[in-house]
Amino acid sequence: MTDQEKKSVRPVFQRKAGQLGVYIDIYETTALSKDAGSAHFFLMTMLEKLYDEIKDTDLSIIKGAFERQNLLEGIIFEKMEKGIILIVTCENIDALTNIWACHKKNEIAPILQSTFITESLKKKLDAKTLTIRAKIYDDEYKFCCDELLAMKTSNLTLDLNNLENDRKMLRMIKTFQEKLGNEIYKIKDEEQKFHQDLGEFILIIKRNMPANMTDIKSLSGFKSYLKEIKGKPNTKMVVFEAYMSLLERLGDILSDIERFVCHPFAEIHSKCETENQRKVKKEIKRSCCEMQNNLKMDNNLTKLQHLEWKKKIVARDHKLVLGLVSLVPLTVDGISEIDQSIDEYFSGIKPGVKL
């Protein structure tokens, strides 16, 4: 196919300064049923059907798929247009450089594949196999590069009233925050119950610990310890079950914060935010990530300590259980602080903006 022929079949969109198109098409597909017609016909109809199925995908889900891989910082997913063009805005030259590098290393298509092409979608489309690919065109990259370099020294700001998807993301965050408030009340009650049982919690650990055990380094180590002592006389496992259940609940809340706060915030144009708002959402993301890491089974608990709860434990037991115990109040406090930070972010929205 000649260059002219390639251009003639290339989907088009009204590109704004700083924007790129991620052009998605089908690399390979086979029909599930035998009466689907010719392979060429099936491929042609599949493209339209695929667009109809994914065109209304929540953009924060797409953004989140890349966020979890620490990719495409500064890239805003704007919308999807016919021809399956995923339109993105590059907030700065670094963002453009990063998305171009990801494209060249073929990192974009696999993430979009895992996001869009589920087993249920393939079944719905009567496809046995369905593999997509993604392309960014050189000419758009060059135009975008020139535009971003020209805008580098400008103090351009954007009006939130003109950014429908940004307002949609903020509504999503605010709706989730209402649920988060109720969750915080519940986990604080459970934290208080853990505090009441703290003496017994530590006593049972000390009573049953092996002679060579001087500290509990990780949750995986603690779970192994629980298996060993289960069924022993005078060992109330209920306090440990409540502890592990609370940690699981905290992990679920953090997953929801990542999905319904961090990822939507990553879809907000920085040019419609104040400097403080940008700092607040960055801190929310950092805090959520840190707490999720703390809850991982292999995380080093010996580095954790909650200063107020440290006072509740006698000094000789600090090495043994301080990190394990501190995990609860550190996470509960951190989630509460994220709730307050969301309020701080929203207080910075200019009067007159209608979400």
Coordinates of C-alpha atoms in Angstrom, one line a residue:
M1 CA 0.0 0.0 0.0
T2 CA 1.4 3.4 -1.0
D3 CA 1.7 6.3 1.5
Q4 CA -1.2 8.1 -0.3
E5 CA -3.4 5.0 0.1
K6 CA -2.5 4.7 3.8
K7 CA -3.5 8.3 4.3
S8 CA -6.8 7.7 2.5
V9 CA -7.9 5.0 4.9
R10 CA -6.6 6.6 8.0
P11 CA -9.4 7.8 10.3
V12 CA -9.3 11.5 11.1
F13 CA -10.3 13.8 14.0
Q14 CA -10.2 17.5 14.7
R15 CA -6.8 17.6 16.5
K16 CA -6.3 20.4 19.0
A17 CA -2.8 21.8 20.0
G18 CA -1.0 19.3 22.2
Q19 CA -3.2 16.4 21.2
L20 CA -2.5 13.0 19.6
G21 CA -4.6 10.2 18.3
V22 CA -4.0 6.6 19.5
Y23 CA -5.4 4.7 16.5
I24 CA -6.7 1.3 17.5
D25 CA -7.5 -1.4 15.0
I26 CA -7.8 -5.1 14.9
Y27 CA -4.6 -7.1 14.2
E28 CA -6.2 -10.5 14.2
T29 CA -9.6 -12.1 14.9
T30 CA -11.4 -15.3 14.2
A31 CA -15.0 -16.1 14.5
L32 CA -16.5 -18.3 17.2
S33 CA -19.3 -19.6 15.0
K34 CA -18.9 -21.2 11.6
D35 CA -21.6 -19.1 9.9
A36 CA -19.9 -15.7 10.4
G37 CA -19.0 -15.4 6.7
S38 CA -15.7 -14.7 5.1
A39 CA -12.7 -13.8 7.3
H40 CA -12.4 -10.4 5.5
F41 CA -16.1 -9.6 6.1
F42 CA -15.9 -10.7 9.7
L43 CA -12.9 -8.4 10.3
M44 CA -14.6 -5.4 8.7
T45 CA -17.8 -5.8 10.7
M46 CA -15.8 -6.5 13.9
L47 CA -14.2 -3.1 13.9
E48 CA -17.5 -1.3 14.0
K49 CA -18.9 -3.6 16.6
L50 CA -15.8 -3.2 18.7
Y51 CA -16.1 0.6 18.6
D52 CA -19.7 0.4 19.7
E53 CA -18.8 -1.7 22.7
I54 CA -15.8 0.3 23.9
K55 CA -16.7 3.9 22.9
D56 CA -18.3 4.7 26.2
T57 CA -15.6 3.2 28.4
D58 CA -15.0 5.3 31.5
L59 CA -11.8 7.1 30.6
S60 CA -10.5 6.8 34.2
I61 CA -10.4 3.0 33.8
I62 CA -8.2 3.4 30.7
K63 CA -6.0 5.9 32.6
G64 CA -5.9 3.7 35.6
A65 CA -4.6 0.8 33.5
F66 CA -1.5 2.9 32.6
E67 CA -1.2 4.4 36.1
R68 CA -0.8 1.0 37.6
Q69 CA 2.2 0.4 35.4
N70 CA 3.6 3.8 36.2
L71 CA 3.2 4.9 32.6
L72 CA 1.9 8.0 30.8
E73 CA 2.1 10.6 33.5
G74 CA 0.9 13.9 32.2
I75 CA -1.3 12.2 29.5
I76 CA -5.0 13.0 29.6
F77 CA -7.4 10.6 27.9
E78 CA -10.0 13.0 26.3
K79 CA -12.5 10.8 24.4
M80 CA -12.9 8.1 21.8
E81 CA -14.0 8.8 18.3
K82 CA -15.3 6.7 15.4
G83 CA -12.6 4.7 13.7
I84 CA -11.5 3.9 17.2
I85 CA -9.3 6.9 17.8
L86 CA -8.4 7.4 21.4
I87 CA -7.7 11.1 21.7
V88 CA -5.1 12.2 24.3
T89 CA -3.7 15.5 25.5
C90 CA -0.1 15.8 26.3
E91 CA 0.3 18.2 29.2
N92 CA 3.9 18.9 28.6
I93 CA 6.9 17.8 26.4
D94 CA 7.9 15.1 28.9
A95 CA 4.4 13.5 28.6
L96 CA 4.7 13.5 24.8
T97 CA 8.2 11.9 25.0
N98 CA 6.9 9.2 27.3
I99 CA 3.9 8.2 25.3
W100 CA 6.0 8.2 22.1
A101 CA 8.6 5.9 23.9
C102 CA 5.8 3.6 25.0
H103 CA 4.5 3.5 21.5
K104 CA 7.9 2.6 20.1
K105 CA 8.3 -0.1 22.7
N106 CA 4.8 -1.5 21.9
E107 CA 3.7 -1.0 25.5
I108 CA 0.4 0.7 24.7
A109 CA -1.4 -2.0 22.7
P110 CA -1.0 -4.8 25.4
I111 CA -2.4 -2.6 28.1
L112 CA -5.4 -1.6 25.9
Q113 CA -5.8 -5.2 25.0
S114 CA -6.1 -6.3 28.6
T115 CA -8.4 -3.4 29.4
F116 CA -10.9 -3.8 26.6
I117 CA -10.7 -7.3 25.3
T118 CA -12.2 -9.4 28.0
E119 CA -13.5 -13.0 27.6
S120 CA -17.1 -11.7 28.0
L121 CA -16.6 -9.1 25.2
K122 CA -15.2 -11.7 22.8
K123 CA -18.2 -13.9 23.5
K124 CA -20.6 -11.0 22.9
L125 CA -18.8 -10.2 19.6
D126 CA -18.8 -13.9 18.6
A127 CA -15.0 -13.9 18.4
K128 CA -12.8 -16.8 19.3
T129 CA -9.7 -14.6 19.2
L130 CA -9.4 -10.9 19.0
T131 CA -6.1 -9.0 19.1
I132 CA -5.9 -5.2 18.8
R133 CA -3.0 -2.9 17.9
A134 CA -2.4 0.7 18.6
K135 CA -0.5 3.3 16.5
I136 CA 0.6 6.9 16.9
Y137 CA 1.5 8.7 13.6
D138 CA 4.8 10.4 13.1
D139 CA 3.3 13.6 11.7
E140 CA 1.0 14.1 14.7
Y141 CA 3.9 13.5 17.1
K142 CA 6.0 16.2 15.3
F143 CA 3.1 18.7 15.2
C144 CA 2.4 18.0 18.9
C145 CA 6.1 18.4 19.8
D146 CA 6.3 21.8 18.0
E147 CA 3.1 23.0 19.7
L148 CA 4.2 22.0 23.2
L149 CA 7.6 23.6 22.8
A150 CA 5.8 26.8 21.7
M151 CA 3.5 26.7 24.7
K152 CA 6.3 25.9 27.2
T153 CA 6.7 29.5 28.4
S154 CA 3.0 30.4 28.2
N155 CA 0.8 30.7 31.3
L156 CA -2.2 29.2 29.6
T157 CA -5.0 28.2 31.9
L158 CA -8.2 26.2 31.2
D159 CA -11.7 26.8 32.3
L160 CA -13.2 23.8 34.1
N161 CA -16.6 24.8 32.8
N162 CA -15.4 23.9 29.3
L163 CA -14.0 20.5 30.3
E164 CA -16.9 18.0 30.6
N165 CA -14.8 14.9 31.2
D166 CA -12.9 16.7 34.0
R167 CA -16.2 17.7 35.7
K168 CA -17.4 14.1 35.3
M169 CA -14.2 12.8 37.1
L170 CA -14.8 15.3 39.9
R171 CA -18.4 14.2 40.3
M172 CA -17.2 10.6 40.5
I173 CA -14.7 11.5 43.3
K174 CA -17.3 13.4 45.2
T175 CA -19.8 10.6 45.0
F176 CA -17.3 8.1 46.2
Q177 CA -16.3 10.4 49.1
E178 CA -19.8 10.2 50.5
K179 CA -19.3 6.4 50.7
L180 CA -15.8 6.8 52.1
G181 CA -17.1 8.9 55.0
N182 CA -19.3 6.0 56.1
E183 CA -16.4 3.5 55.7
I184 CA -14.1 5.7 57.9
Y185 CA -16.7 5.6 60.7
K186 CA -16.7 1.8 60.6
I187 CA -13.0 1.3 60.5
K188 CA -12.5 3.7 63.4
D189 CA -14.9 1.6 65.4
E190 CA -12.9 -1.5 64.5
E191 CA -9.7 0.3 65.3
Q192 CA -11.1 1.1 68.7
K193 CA -12.0 -2.6 69.3
F194 CA -8.5 -3.6 68.3
H195 CA -7.2 -1.1 70.8
Q196 CA -9.3 -2.6 73.5
D197 CA -8.0 -6.1 72.7
L198 CA -4.4 -4.9 72.2
G199 CA -3.1 -6.3 75.5
E200 CA -4.6 -9.7 74.9
F201 CA -3.3 -9.6 71.2
I202 CA 0.3 -9.1 72.4
L203 CA 0.1 -11.5 75.3
I204 CA -1.1 -14.4 73.1
I205 CA 1.7 -13.7 70.6
K206 CA 4.4 -13.7 73.3
R207 CA 3.0 -16.8 75.0
N208 CA 3.1 -18.9 71.9
M209 CA 6.1 -17.5 70.0
P210 CA 9.0 -19.9 69.3
A211 CA 12.2 -19.4 71.3
N212 CA 14.1 -18.1 68.3
M213 CA 11.4 -15.5 67.3
T214 CA 12.5 -11.9 68.2
D215 CA 10.3 -10.0 65.8
I216 CA 7.5 -10.3 63.2
K217 CA 9.0 -9.0 60.0
S218 CA 6.0 -9.4 57.6
L219 CA 2.4 -10.2 57.3
S220 CA 3.3 -13.5 55.5
G221 CA 5.4 -14.4 58.5
F222 CA 2.6 -13.5 60.9
K223 CA 0.1 -15.7 58.9
S224 CA 2.6 -18.6 59.1
Y225 CA 2.8 -18.0 62.9
L226 CA -1.0 -18.1 63.2
K227 CA -1.2 -21.4 61.4
E228 CA 1.3 -22.8 63.9
I229 CA -0.6 -21.7 67.0
K230 CA -4.1 -22.4 65.8
G231 CA -5.8 -25.0 68.0
K232 CA -3.4 -24.6 70.9
P233 CA -5.1 -24.5 74.4
N234 CA -6.0 -21.0 75.8
T235 CA -5.4 -19.4 72.4
K236 CA -8.2 -17.1 71.4
M237 CA -7.9 -16.8 67.6
V238 CA -10.8 -14.4 67.4
V239 CA -8.5 -11.4 68.2
F240 CA -6.2 -12.4 65.3
E241 CA -9.1 -13.1 63.0
A242 CA -10.5 -9.6 63.7
Y243 CA -7.1 -8.1 63.0
M244 CA -6.7 -9.8 59.7
S245 CA -10.3 -9.0 58.7
L246 CA -9.7 -5.3 59.4
L247 CA -6.5 -5.3 57.3
E248 CA -8.5 -6.9 54.4
R249 CA -11.1 -4.2 54.8
L250 CA -8.5 -1.5 54.8
G251 CA -7.0 -3.0 51.6
D252 CA -10.3 -3.0 49.9
I253 CA -10.9 0.7 50.8
L254 CA -7.5 1.6 49.4
S255 CA -8.2 -0.2 46.2
D256 CA -11.4 1.8 45.9
I257 CA -9.5 5.1 46.6
E258 CA -7.1 4.2 43.9
R259 CA -9.9 3.4 41.5
F260 CA -12.4 6.2 42.3
V261 CA -10.0 9.0 43.5
C262 CA -6.5 8.6 42.3
H263 CA -7.3 7.5 38.7
P264 CA -10.0 10.2 38.1
F265 CA -7.7 12.9 39.6
A266 CA -5.1 11.8 37.0
E267 CA -7.6 12.7 34.3
I268 CA -7.9 16.3 35.4
H269 CA -6.0 18.9 33.3
S270 CA -3.4 20.5 35.5
K271 CA -4.0 23.8 33.7
C272 CA -7.4 24.2 35.3
E273 CA -6.0 23.5 38.8
T274 CA -4.2 25.7 41.3
E275 CA -0.7 24.9 42.4
N276 CA -2.1 23.7 45.8
Q277 CA -4.6 21.4 44.1
R278 CA -1.8 19.8 42.0
K279 CA 0.2 19.2 45.2
V280 CA -2.9 17.8 47.1
K281 CA -3.7 15.2 44.4
K282 CA -0.1 14.2 44.1
E283 CA 0.1 13.6 47.9
I284 CA -3.2 11.6 47.8
K285 CA -1.7 9.3 45.2
R286 CA 1.6 9.0 47.1
S287 CA -0.2 8.2 50.4
C288 CA -2.5 5.6 48.8
C289 CA 0.4 3.9 47.2
E290 CA 2.5 3.9 50.4
M291 CA -0.4 2.3 52.4
Q292 CA -1.0 -0.3 49.8
N293 CA 2.7 -1.2 49.9
N294 CA 2.6 -1.4 53.7
L295 CA -0.3 -4.0 53.4
K296 CA 1.6 -6.3 51.1
M297 CA 2.4 -9.7 52.6
D298 CA 6.1 -9.3 52.1
N299 CA 6.5 -5.7 53.2
N300 CA 9.0 -5.1 56.0
L301 CA 6.9 -4.3 59.1
T302 CA 9.9 -3.5 61.3
K303 CA 10.2 -0.1 59.6
L304 CA 6.6 0.9 60.7
Q305 CA 5.7 2.7 63.9
H306 CA 2.8 4.9 65.0
L307 CA 4.1 7.3 67.6
E308 CA 0.9 7.4 69.7
W309 CA 0.4 3.7 69.7
K310 CA 4.1 3.2 70.4
K311 CA 3.3 4.6 73.9
K312 CA 0.6 1.9 74.4
I313 CA 3.2 -0.9 74.1
V314 CA 5.9 -1.6 76.7
A315 CA 9.4 -0.9 75.3
R316 CA 10.6 -4.5 75.6
D317 CA 7.8 -5.6 73.1
H318 CA 8.5 -2.9 70.5
K319 CA 10.8 -5.0 68.4
L320 CA 8.4 -7.9 68.4
V321 CA 5.0 -6.3 67.6
L322 CA 5.3 -2.5 67.1
G323 CA 5.3 -2.7 63.3
L324 CA 2.5 -5.3 63.2
V325 CA 0.3 -3.2 65.6
S326 CA 1.1 0.2 64.0
L327 CA -0.2 -1.1 60.6
V328 CA -3.8 -0.5 61.7
P329 CA -3.6 3.1 63.1
L330 CA -1.2 4.2 60.3
T331 CA -3.7 3.0 57.7
V332 CA -6.8 4.3 59.4
D333 CA -5.2 7.7 59.9
G334 CA -3.9 7.8 56.3
I335 CA -7.4 7.0 54.9
S336 CA -8.9 9.8 57.1
E337 CA -6.3 12.2 55.9
I338 CA -7.1 11.4 52.2
D339 CA -10.7 12.2 53.0
Q340 CA -9.7 15.6 54.3
S341 CA -7.4 16.2 51.4
I342 CA -10.3 15.6 49.0
D343 CA -12.1 18.4 50.8
E344 CA -9.1 20.6 50.5
Y345 CA -8.9 20.0 46.7
F346 CA -12.5 20.8 46.2
S347 CA -12.3 24.0 48.2
G348 CA -9.8 25.2 45.6
I349 CA -12.4 25.0 42.7
K350 CA -13.3 28.5 41.6
P351 CA -16.8 29.8 42.4
G352 CA -19.1 29.5 39.5
V353 CA -17.9 26.1 38.3
K354 CA -20.9 23.8 38.0
L355 CA -19.9 20.2 38.5

